[in-house]
Coordinates of C-alpha atoms in Angstrom, one line a residue:
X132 CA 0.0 0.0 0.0
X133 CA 3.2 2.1 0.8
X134 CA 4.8 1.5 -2.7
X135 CA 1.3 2.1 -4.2
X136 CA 0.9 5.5 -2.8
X137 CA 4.4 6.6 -2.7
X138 CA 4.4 6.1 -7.4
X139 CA 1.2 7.6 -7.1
X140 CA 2.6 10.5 -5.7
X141 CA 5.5 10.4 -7.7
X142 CA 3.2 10.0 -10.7
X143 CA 1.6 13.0 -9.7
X144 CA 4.8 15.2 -8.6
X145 CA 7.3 14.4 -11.3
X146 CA 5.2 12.2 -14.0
X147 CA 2.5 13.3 -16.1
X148 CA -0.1 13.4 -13.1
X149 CA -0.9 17.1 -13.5
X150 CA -1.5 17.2 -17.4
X151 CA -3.5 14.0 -16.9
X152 CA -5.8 16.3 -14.2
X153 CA -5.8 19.1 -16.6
X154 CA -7.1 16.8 -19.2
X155 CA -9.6 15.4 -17.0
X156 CA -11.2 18.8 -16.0
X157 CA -11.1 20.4 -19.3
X158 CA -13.2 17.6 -20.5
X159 CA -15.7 17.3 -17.9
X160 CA -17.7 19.7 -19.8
X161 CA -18.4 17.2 -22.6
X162 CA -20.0 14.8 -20.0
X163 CA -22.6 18.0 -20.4
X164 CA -22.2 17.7 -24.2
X165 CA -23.3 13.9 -24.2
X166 CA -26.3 14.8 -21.7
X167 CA -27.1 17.7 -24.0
X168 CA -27.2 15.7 -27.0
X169 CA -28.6 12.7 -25.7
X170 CA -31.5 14.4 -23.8
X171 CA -34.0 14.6 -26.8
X172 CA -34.1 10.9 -26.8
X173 CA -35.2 11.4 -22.8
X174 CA -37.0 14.8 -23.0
X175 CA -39.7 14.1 -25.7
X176 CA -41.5 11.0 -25.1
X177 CA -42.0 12.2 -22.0
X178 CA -43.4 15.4 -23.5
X179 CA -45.8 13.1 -25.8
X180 CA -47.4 11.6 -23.6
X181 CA -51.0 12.2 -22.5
X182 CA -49.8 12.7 -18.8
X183 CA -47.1 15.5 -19.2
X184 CA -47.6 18.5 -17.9
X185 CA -46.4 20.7 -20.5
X186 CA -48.2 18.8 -23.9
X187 CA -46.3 19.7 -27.1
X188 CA -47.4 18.2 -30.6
X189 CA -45.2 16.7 -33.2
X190 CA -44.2 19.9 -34.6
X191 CA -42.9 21.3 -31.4
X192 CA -41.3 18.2 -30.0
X193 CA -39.0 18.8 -33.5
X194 CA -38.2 22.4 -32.7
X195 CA -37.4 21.3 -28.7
X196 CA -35.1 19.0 -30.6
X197 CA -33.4 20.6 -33.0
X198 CA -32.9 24.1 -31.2
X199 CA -30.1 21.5 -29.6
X200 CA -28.3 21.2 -32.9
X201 CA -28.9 24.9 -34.8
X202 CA -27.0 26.9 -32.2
X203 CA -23.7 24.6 -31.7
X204 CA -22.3 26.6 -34.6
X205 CA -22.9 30.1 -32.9
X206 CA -21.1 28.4 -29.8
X207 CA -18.4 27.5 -31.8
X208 CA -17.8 30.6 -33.5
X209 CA -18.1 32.5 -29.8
X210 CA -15.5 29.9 -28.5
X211 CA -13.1 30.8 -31.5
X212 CA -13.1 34.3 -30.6
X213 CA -13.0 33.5 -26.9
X214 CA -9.9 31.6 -26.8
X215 CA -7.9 33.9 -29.0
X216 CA -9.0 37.0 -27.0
X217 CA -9.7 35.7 -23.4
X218 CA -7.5 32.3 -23.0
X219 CA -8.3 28.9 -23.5
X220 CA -8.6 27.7 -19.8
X221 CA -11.4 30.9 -19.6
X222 CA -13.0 29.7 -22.4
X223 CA -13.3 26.1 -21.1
X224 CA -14.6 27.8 -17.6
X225 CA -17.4 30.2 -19.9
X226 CA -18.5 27.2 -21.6
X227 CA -20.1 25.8 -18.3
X228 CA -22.2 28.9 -18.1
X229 CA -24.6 28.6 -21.3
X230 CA -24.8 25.0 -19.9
X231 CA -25.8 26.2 -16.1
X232 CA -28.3 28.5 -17.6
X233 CA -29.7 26.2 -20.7
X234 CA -30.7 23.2 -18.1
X235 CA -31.9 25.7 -15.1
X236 CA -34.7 27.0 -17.6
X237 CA -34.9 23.8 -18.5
X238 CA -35.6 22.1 -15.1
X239 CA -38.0 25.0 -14.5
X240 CA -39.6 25.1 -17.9
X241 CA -43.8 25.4 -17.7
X242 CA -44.2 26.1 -21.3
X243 CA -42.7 24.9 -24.7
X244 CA -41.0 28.6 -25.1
X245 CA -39.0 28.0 -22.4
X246 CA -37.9 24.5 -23.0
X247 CA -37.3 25.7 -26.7
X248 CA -35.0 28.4 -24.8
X249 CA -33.5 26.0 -22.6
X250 CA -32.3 23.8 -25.7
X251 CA -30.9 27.0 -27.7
X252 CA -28.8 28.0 -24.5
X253 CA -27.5 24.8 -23.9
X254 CA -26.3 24.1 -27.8
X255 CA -24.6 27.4 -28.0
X256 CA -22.5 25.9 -24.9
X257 CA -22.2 22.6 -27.0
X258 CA -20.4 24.5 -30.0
X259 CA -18.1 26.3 -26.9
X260 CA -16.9 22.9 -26.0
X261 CA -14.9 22.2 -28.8
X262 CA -12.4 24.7 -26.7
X263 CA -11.5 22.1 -25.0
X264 CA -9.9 20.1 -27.6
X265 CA -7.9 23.1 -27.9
X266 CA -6.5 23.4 -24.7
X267 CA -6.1 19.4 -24.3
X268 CA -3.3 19.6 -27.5
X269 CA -1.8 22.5 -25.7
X270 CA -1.1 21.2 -22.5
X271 CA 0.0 17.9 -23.7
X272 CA 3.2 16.3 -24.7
X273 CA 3.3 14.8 -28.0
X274 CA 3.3 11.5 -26.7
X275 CA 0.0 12.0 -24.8
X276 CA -1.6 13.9 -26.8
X277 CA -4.0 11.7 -29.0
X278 CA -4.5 9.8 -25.6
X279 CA -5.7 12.8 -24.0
X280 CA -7.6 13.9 -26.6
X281 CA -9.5 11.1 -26.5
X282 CA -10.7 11.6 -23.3
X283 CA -13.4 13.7 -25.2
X284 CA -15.3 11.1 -26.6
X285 CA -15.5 8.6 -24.0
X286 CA -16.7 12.0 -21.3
X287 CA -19.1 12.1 -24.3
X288 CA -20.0 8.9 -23.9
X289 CA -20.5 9.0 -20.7
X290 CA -22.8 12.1 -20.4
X291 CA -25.3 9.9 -23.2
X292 CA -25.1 7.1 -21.3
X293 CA -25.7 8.9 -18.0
X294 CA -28.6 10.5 -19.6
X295 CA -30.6 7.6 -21.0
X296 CA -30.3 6.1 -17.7
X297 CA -31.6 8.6 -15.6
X298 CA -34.3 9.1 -18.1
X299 CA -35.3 5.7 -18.1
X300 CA -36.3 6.0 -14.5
X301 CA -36.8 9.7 -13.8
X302 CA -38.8 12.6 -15.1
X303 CA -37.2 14.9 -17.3
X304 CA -37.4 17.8 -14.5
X305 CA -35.0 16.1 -12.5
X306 CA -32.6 14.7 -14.8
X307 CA -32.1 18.5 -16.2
X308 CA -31.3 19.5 -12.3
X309 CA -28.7 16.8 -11.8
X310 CA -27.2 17.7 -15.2
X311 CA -27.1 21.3 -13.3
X312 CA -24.8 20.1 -11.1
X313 CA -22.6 18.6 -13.7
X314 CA -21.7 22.3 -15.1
X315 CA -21.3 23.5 -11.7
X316 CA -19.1 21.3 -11.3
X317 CA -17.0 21.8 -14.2
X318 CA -17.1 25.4 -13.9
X319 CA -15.9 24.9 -10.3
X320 CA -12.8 22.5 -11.2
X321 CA -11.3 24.8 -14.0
X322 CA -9.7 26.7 -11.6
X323 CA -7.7 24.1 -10.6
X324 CA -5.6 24.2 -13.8
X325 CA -3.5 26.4 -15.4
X326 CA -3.8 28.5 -18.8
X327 CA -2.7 27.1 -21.6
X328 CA 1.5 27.9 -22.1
X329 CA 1.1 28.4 -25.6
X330 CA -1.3 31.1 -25.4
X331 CA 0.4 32.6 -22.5
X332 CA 3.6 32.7 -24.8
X333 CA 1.3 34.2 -27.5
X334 CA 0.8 37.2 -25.5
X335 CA 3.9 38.4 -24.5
X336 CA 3.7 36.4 -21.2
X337 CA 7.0 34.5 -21.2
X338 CA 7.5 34.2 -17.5
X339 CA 3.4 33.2 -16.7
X340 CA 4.1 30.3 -20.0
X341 CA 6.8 29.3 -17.7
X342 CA 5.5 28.9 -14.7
X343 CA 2.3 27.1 -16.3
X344 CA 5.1 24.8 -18.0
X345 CA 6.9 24.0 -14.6
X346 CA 3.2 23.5 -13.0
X347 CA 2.0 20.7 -16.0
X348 CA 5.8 19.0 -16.0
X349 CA 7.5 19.4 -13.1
X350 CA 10.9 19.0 -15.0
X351 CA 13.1 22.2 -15.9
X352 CA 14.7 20.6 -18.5
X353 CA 11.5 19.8 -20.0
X354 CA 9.6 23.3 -19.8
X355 CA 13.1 24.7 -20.7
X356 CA 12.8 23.0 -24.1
X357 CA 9.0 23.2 -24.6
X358 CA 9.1 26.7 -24.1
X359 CA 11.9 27.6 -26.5
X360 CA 10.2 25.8 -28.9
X361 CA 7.0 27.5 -28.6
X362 CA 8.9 30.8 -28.9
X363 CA 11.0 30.2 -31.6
X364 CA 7.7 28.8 -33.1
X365 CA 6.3 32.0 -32.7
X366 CA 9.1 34.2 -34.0
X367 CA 8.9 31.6 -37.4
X368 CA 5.1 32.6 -37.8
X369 CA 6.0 36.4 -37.3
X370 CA 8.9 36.3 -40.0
X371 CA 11.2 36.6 -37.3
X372 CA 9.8 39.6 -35.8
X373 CA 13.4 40.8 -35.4
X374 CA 14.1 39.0 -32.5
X375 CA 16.3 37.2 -33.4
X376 CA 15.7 33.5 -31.8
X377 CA 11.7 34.1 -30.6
X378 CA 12.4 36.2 -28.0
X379 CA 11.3 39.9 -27.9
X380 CA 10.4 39.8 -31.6
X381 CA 8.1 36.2 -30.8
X382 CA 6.5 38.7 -28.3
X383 CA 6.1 42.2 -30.3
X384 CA 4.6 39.9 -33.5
X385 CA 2.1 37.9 -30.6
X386 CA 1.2 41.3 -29.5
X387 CA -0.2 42.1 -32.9
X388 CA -2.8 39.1 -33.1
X389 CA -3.1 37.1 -36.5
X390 CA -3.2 39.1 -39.6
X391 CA -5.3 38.4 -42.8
X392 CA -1.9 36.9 -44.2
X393 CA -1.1 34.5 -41.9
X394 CA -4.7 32.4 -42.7
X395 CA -3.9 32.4 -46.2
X396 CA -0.4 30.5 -45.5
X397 CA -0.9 27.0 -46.2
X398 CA -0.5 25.9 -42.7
X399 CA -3.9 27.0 -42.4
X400 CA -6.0 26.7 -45.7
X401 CA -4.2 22.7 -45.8
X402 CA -5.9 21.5 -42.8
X403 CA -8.5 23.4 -42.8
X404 CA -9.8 22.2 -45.9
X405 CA -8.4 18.8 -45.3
X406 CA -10.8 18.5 -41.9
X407 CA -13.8 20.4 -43.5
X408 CA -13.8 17.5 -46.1
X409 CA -13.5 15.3 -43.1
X410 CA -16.7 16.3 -41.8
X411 CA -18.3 16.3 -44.7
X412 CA -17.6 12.9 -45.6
X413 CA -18.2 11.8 -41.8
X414 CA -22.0 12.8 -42.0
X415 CA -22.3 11.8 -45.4
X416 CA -21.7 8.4 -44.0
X417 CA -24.3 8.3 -41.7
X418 CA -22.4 8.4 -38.4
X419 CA -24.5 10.8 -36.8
X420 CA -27.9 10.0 -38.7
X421 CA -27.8 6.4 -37.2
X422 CA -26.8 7.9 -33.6
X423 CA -30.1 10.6 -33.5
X424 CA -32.6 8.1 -35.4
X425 CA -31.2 4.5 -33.4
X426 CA -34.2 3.5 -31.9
X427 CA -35.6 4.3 -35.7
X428 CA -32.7 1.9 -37.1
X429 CA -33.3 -0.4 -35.0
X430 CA -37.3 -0.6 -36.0
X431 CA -36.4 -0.8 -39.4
X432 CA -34.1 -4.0 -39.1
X433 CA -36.9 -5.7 -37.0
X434 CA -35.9 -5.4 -33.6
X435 CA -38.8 -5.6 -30.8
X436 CA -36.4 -4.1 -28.2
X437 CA -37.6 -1.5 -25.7
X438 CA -37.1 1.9 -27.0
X439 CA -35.1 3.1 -23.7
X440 CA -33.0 -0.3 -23.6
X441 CA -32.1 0.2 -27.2
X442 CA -31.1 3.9 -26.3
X443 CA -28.9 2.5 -23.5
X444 CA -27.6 -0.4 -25.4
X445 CA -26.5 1.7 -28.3
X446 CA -25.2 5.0 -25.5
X447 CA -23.4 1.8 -23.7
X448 CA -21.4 0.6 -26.5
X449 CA -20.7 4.1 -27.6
X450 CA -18.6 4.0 -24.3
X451 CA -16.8 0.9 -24.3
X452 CA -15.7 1.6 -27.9
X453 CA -14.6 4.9 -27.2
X454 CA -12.6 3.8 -24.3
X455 CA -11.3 0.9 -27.0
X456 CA -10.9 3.9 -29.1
X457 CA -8.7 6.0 -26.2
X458 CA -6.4 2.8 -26.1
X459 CA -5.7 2.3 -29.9
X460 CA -4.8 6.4 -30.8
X461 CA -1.6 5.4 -27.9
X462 CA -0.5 2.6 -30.3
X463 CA -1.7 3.3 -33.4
X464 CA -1.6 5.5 -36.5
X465 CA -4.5 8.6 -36.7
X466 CA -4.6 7.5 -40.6
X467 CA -4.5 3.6 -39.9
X468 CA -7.2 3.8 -37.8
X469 CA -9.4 6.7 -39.7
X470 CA -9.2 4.6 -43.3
X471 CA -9.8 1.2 -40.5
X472 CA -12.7 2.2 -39.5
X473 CA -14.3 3.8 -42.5
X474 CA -13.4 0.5 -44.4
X475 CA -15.4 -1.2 -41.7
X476 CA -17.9 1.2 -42.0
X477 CA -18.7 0.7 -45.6
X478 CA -18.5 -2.8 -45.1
X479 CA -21.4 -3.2 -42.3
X480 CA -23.4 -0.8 -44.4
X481 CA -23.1 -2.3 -48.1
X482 CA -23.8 -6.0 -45.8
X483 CA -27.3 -4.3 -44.2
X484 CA -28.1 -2.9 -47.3
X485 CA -27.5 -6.2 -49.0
X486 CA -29.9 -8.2 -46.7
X487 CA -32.5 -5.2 -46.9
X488 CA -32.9 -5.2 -50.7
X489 CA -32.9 -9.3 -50.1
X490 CA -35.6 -9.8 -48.0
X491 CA -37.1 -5.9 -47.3
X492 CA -40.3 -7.8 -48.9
X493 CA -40.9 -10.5 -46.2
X494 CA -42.2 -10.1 -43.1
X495 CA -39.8 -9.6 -40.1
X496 CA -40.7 -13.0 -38.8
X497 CA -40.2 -14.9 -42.2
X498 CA -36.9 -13.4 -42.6
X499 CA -33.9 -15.7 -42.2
X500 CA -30.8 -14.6 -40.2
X501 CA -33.1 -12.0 -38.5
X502 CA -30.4 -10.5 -36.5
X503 CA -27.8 -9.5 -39.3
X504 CA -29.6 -6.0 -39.6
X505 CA -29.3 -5.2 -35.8
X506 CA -25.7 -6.3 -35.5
X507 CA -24.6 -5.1 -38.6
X508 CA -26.0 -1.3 -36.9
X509 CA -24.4 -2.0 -33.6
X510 CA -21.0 -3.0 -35.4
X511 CA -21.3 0.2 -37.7
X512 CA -21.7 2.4 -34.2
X513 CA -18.5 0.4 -32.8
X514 CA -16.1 0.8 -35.3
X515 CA -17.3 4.6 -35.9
X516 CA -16.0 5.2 -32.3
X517 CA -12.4 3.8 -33.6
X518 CA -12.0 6.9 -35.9
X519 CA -14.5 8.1 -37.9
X520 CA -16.3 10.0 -35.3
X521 CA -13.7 11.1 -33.0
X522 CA -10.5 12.2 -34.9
X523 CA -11.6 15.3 -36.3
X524 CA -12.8 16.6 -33.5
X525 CA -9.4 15.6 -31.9
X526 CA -7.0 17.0 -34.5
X527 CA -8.5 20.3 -34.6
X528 CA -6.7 21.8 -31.7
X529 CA -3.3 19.7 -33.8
X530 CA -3.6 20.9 -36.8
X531 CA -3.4 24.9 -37.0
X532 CA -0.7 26.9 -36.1
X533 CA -0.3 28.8 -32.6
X534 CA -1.1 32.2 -34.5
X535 CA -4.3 31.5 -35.7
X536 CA -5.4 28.0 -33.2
X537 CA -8.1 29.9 -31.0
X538 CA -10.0 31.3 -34.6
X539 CA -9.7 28.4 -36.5
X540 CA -10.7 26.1 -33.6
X541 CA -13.8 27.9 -33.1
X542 CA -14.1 28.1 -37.2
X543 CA -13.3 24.7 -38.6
X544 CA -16.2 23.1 -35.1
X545 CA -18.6 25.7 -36.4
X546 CA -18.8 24.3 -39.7
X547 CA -19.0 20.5 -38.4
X548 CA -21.6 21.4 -36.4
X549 CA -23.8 22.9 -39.0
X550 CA -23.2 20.0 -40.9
X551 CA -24.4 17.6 -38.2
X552 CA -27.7 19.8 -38.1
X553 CA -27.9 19.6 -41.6
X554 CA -28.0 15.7 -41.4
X555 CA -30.2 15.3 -38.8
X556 CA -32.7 17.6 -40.2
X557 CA -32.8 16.3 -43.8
X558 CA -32.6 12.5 -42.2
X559 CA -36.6 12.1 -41.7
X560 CA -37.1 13.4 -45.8
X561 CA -34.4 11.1 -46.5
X562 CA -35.8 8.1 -44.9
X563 CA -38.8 8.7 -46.2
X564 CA -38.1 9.2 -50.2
X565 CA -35.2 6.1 -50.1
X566 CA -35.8 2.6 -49.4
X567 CA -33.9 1.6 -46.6
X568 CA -31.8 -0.7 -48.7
X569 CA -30.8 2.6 -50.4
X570 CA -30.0 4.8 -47.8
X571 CA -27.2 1.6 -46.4
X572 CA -25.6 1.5 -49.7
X573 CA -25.8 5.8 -49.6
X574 CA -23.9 5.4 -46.1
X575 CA -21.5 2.6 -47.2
X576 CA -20.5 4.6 -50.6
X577 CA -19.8 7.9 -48.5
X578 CA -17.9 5.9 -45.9
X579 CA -15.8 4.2 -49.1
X580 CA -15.1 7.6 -50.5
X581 CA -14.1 8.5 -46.8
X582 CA -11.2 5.6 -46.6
X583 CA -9.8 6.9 -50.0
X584 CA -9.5 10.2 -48.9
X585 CA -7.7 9.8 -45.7
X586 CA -5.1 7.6 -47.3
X587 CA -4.4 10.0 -49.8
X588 CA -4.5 13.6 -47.8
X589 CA -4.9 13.1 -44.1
X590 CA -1.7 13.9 -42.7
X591 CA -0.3 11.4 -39.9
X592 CA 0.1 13.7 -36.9
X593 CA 1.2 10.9 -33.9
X594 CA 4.1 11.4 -32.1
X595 CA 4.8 15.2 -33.0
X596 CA 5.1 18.3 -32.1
X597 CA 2.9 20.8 -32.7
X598 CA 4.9 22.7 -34.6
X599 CA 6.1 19.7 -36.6
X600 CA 2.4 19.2 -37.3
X601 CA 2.5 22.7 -38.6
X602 CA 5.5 22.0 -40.8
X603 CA 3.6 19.0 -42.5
X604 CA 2.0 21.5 -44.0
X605 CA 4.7 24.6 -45.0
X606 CA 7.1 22.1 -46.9
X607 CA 6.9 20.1 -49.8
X608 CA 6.4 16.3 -49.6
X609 CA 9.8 14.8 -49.4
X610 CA 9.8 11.0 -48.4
X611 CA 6.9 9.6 -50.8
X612 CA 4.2 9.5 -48.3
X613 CA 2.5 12.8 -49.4
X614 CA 4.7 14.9 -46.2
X615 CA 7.5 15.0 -44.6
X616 CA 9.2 13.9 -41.6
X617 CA 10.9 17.6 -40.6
X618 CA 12.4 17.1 -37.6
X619 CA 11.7 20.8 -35.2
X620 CA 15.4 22.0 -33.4
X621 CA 14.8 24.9 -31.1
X622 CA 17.3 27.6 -31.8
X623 CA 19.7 28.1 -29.1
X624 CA 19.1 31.5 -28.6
X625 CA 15.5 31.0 -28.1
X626 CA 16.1 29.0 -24.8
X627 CA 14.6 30.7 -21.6
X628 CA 15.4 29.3 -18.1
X629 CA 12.5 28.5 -15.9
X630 CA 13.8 26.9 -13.4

């Protein structure tokens, strides 16, 4: 027990303890996101039924639903400006207040106005949250990073999971008070943590980059070399800024905030467009469709389950793949497993589509192999966890330069959001004008189209820097693999002591 506690502490005092914690409590705000987006599934059957208190017909119940979706990209937008202005810790801490506020009028809702409210508030805070990513990449070393990262989905997970279950057994009122508490809680726990060093540097704040450095690693010789390379990083962006090494001059060109130039560099119109084609191709695919509409999927393919235990089922696997997820982006490739699981994808979608336009015309009982349908759906939800779903979100705060990370990590969210809203909406029309053989083989071709275009432009970011993710982008391919492997030297000049 001695031993245990004493490389616990250790852990803690020297190891990677501290970033782990800073992780942890930047994410804790997407256990909100997961109640957020799973509460619809709780919220409006409720609502239908004869014995509500607060009756809403079919029309309204889709406004209470998707007033959850329409305002993430407003959030996300807010956040971008936010974390360049304000910080990204602060903006992490401010997303917990549209959340506070979108579930308090919530709990206390006596008409469909304010519910509708409610659910507006509480997206916005859902498009804030991609902050977090932001700060998570900042924080972390480059051998942590994807790991802690990850820790996004599986929170997200969580908050879903948390939510179908409370919602199976409570009325909506309470379940919005508890998720109350969730916020406060994350709102609460931010100040535990430090701002991020990057955006400290960024500012002219050498010495508070420092001591946020020593805080998260504990090691001089480790914040010595982080922040030298964040400062010279800096002076690069700025053309040198006269400073010679990414000193003064990193600090006079931070001073002057991002310029229209420095978004036209390809650093930033490369992965921008590479992860807005990302998104594109992940909705296209169905990833999100089959998520909102399960219970819908799952009617189709002939399942008698309950609605909630479906819900769970589906919220429940969500978790243990993410966690699956979390364990493979330590060992693995980001592109291996993207192109992996949007193979798979295709695969369980082309095979459900398959046994649909087979035997669509029998009745559910007369079919044979009843149960390929439902576990080709559940498979599909798995494997989406593995890649598909998660690793744009996660290489947004990766991808961009220092100079321009808090603008296009509020931008790049934004746009992924409206796409998801754009899905969802257009799903019901779609269900309805395509047989549901159709609309598998519609999924599988997008998730096809998906693989192909990760192998040939999504860039393998594992393992580096952040500014050797940037350089991916400002050189030309050199080693047959589409980039190159630039390894990042600090200049010597550009060393500051912390210790």
């Amino acid at each position: 027990m001695k031993h245990s506690f004493k490389t616990l502490w250790n852990t803690w005092q020297w190891g990677c303890g501290r970033t782990i914690m800073s992780a942890v409590v930047a994410h804790v705000n997407s256990i909100s996101v997961g109640m957020c987006q799973g509460f619809s599934a709780v919220l409006l059957p409720q609502l239908l039924d004869s014995s509500s208190s607060i009756l809403v017909n079919n029309v309204e119940a889709s406004w209470i639903a998707s007033l959850g979706v329409v305002s993430n990209p407003l959030g996300a937008l807010m956040s971008g400006v936010f974390m360049q202005t304000l910080g990204r810790r602060m903006t992490v801490q401010l997303t917990a207040v549209p959340f506070l506020i979108g579930w308090t009028v919530i709990g206390l809702s006596t008409d469909v106005t304010y519910l509708c409210l409610g659910r507006f508030v509480s997206g916005v805070a859902i498009g804030m949250s991609s902050a977090c990513y932001v700060y998570v990449a900042e924080v972390s070393l480059a051998k942590h990073r994807g790991v802690l990262s990850a820790f996004g989905p599986i929170f997200v997970s969580i908050g879903v999971l948390f939510v179908y279950s409370l919602g199976a057994i409570m009325p909506w009122q309470i379940v919005s008070i508890l998720c109350v508490l969730t916020s406060f809680l994350s709102f609460l726990t931010v100040n535990l943590i430090p701002e991020s060093p990057s955006w400290l540097a960024s500012k002219g704040r050498v010495t508070d980059a420092g001591k946020a450095l020593m805080w998260l690693r504990r090691k001089p010789s480790v914040a010595d070399k982080e922040l030298a390379e964040i400062l010279n990083t800096l002076s690069v962006n700025g053309d040198g800024g006269g400073g010679g090494g990414g000193g003064e001059g990193a600090e006079r060109t931070a001073a002057a905030g991002p310029r229209l130039r420095d978004f036209l560099a390809p650093a930033v119109w490369k992965p921008f467009l590479i992860l807005v084609c990302f998104f594109v191709l992940q909705e296209a695919s169905g990833v999100y469709v089959i998520l909102y509409y399960a219970v819908n999927f799952f009617q189709v393919a002939g399942s008698t389950l309950d609605n909630n235990l479906a819900s769970i089922m589906v919220a429940l696997l969500r978790l243990i793949m993410s966690i699956t997820g979390s364990i493979c982006i330590q060992h693995l490739n980001r592109r291996t497993m993207a192109i992996t699981s949007a193979v798979l994808m295709a695969v369980s979608m082309a095979a459900c589509g398959t046994y649909q336009l087979m035997y669509s015309a029998l009745d559910v009982d007369d079919r044979p192999f009843s149960w390929v349908p439902l576990v080709c759906i559940l498979f599909n939800v798995s494997v989406s966890m593995l890649g598909m779903v998660p690793l744009p979100w996660m290489m947004i705060g990766e991808m961009f330069p220092l100079n321009v990370r808090g603008i296009m990590g509020g931008l790049v969210p934004s746009l992924g959001y409206f796409f998801i809203f754009i899905t969802v909406k257009v799903s019901p029309g779609l269900m309805s004008a395509l047989e549901t053989d159709q609309i598998m083989w519609l999924f599988a071709a997008a998730a096809a189209v998906a693989a192909c275009f990760c192998f040939a432009f999504l860039p393998e970011t594992r393992g580096k820097s952040l500014h050797q993710v940037e350089q991916l982008f400002n050189s030309p391919p050199a080693n047959g693999t589409g980039y190159p492997e630039k390894r990042f030297r600090p200049k010597e000049s550009a060393v500051y002591s912390i210790s």
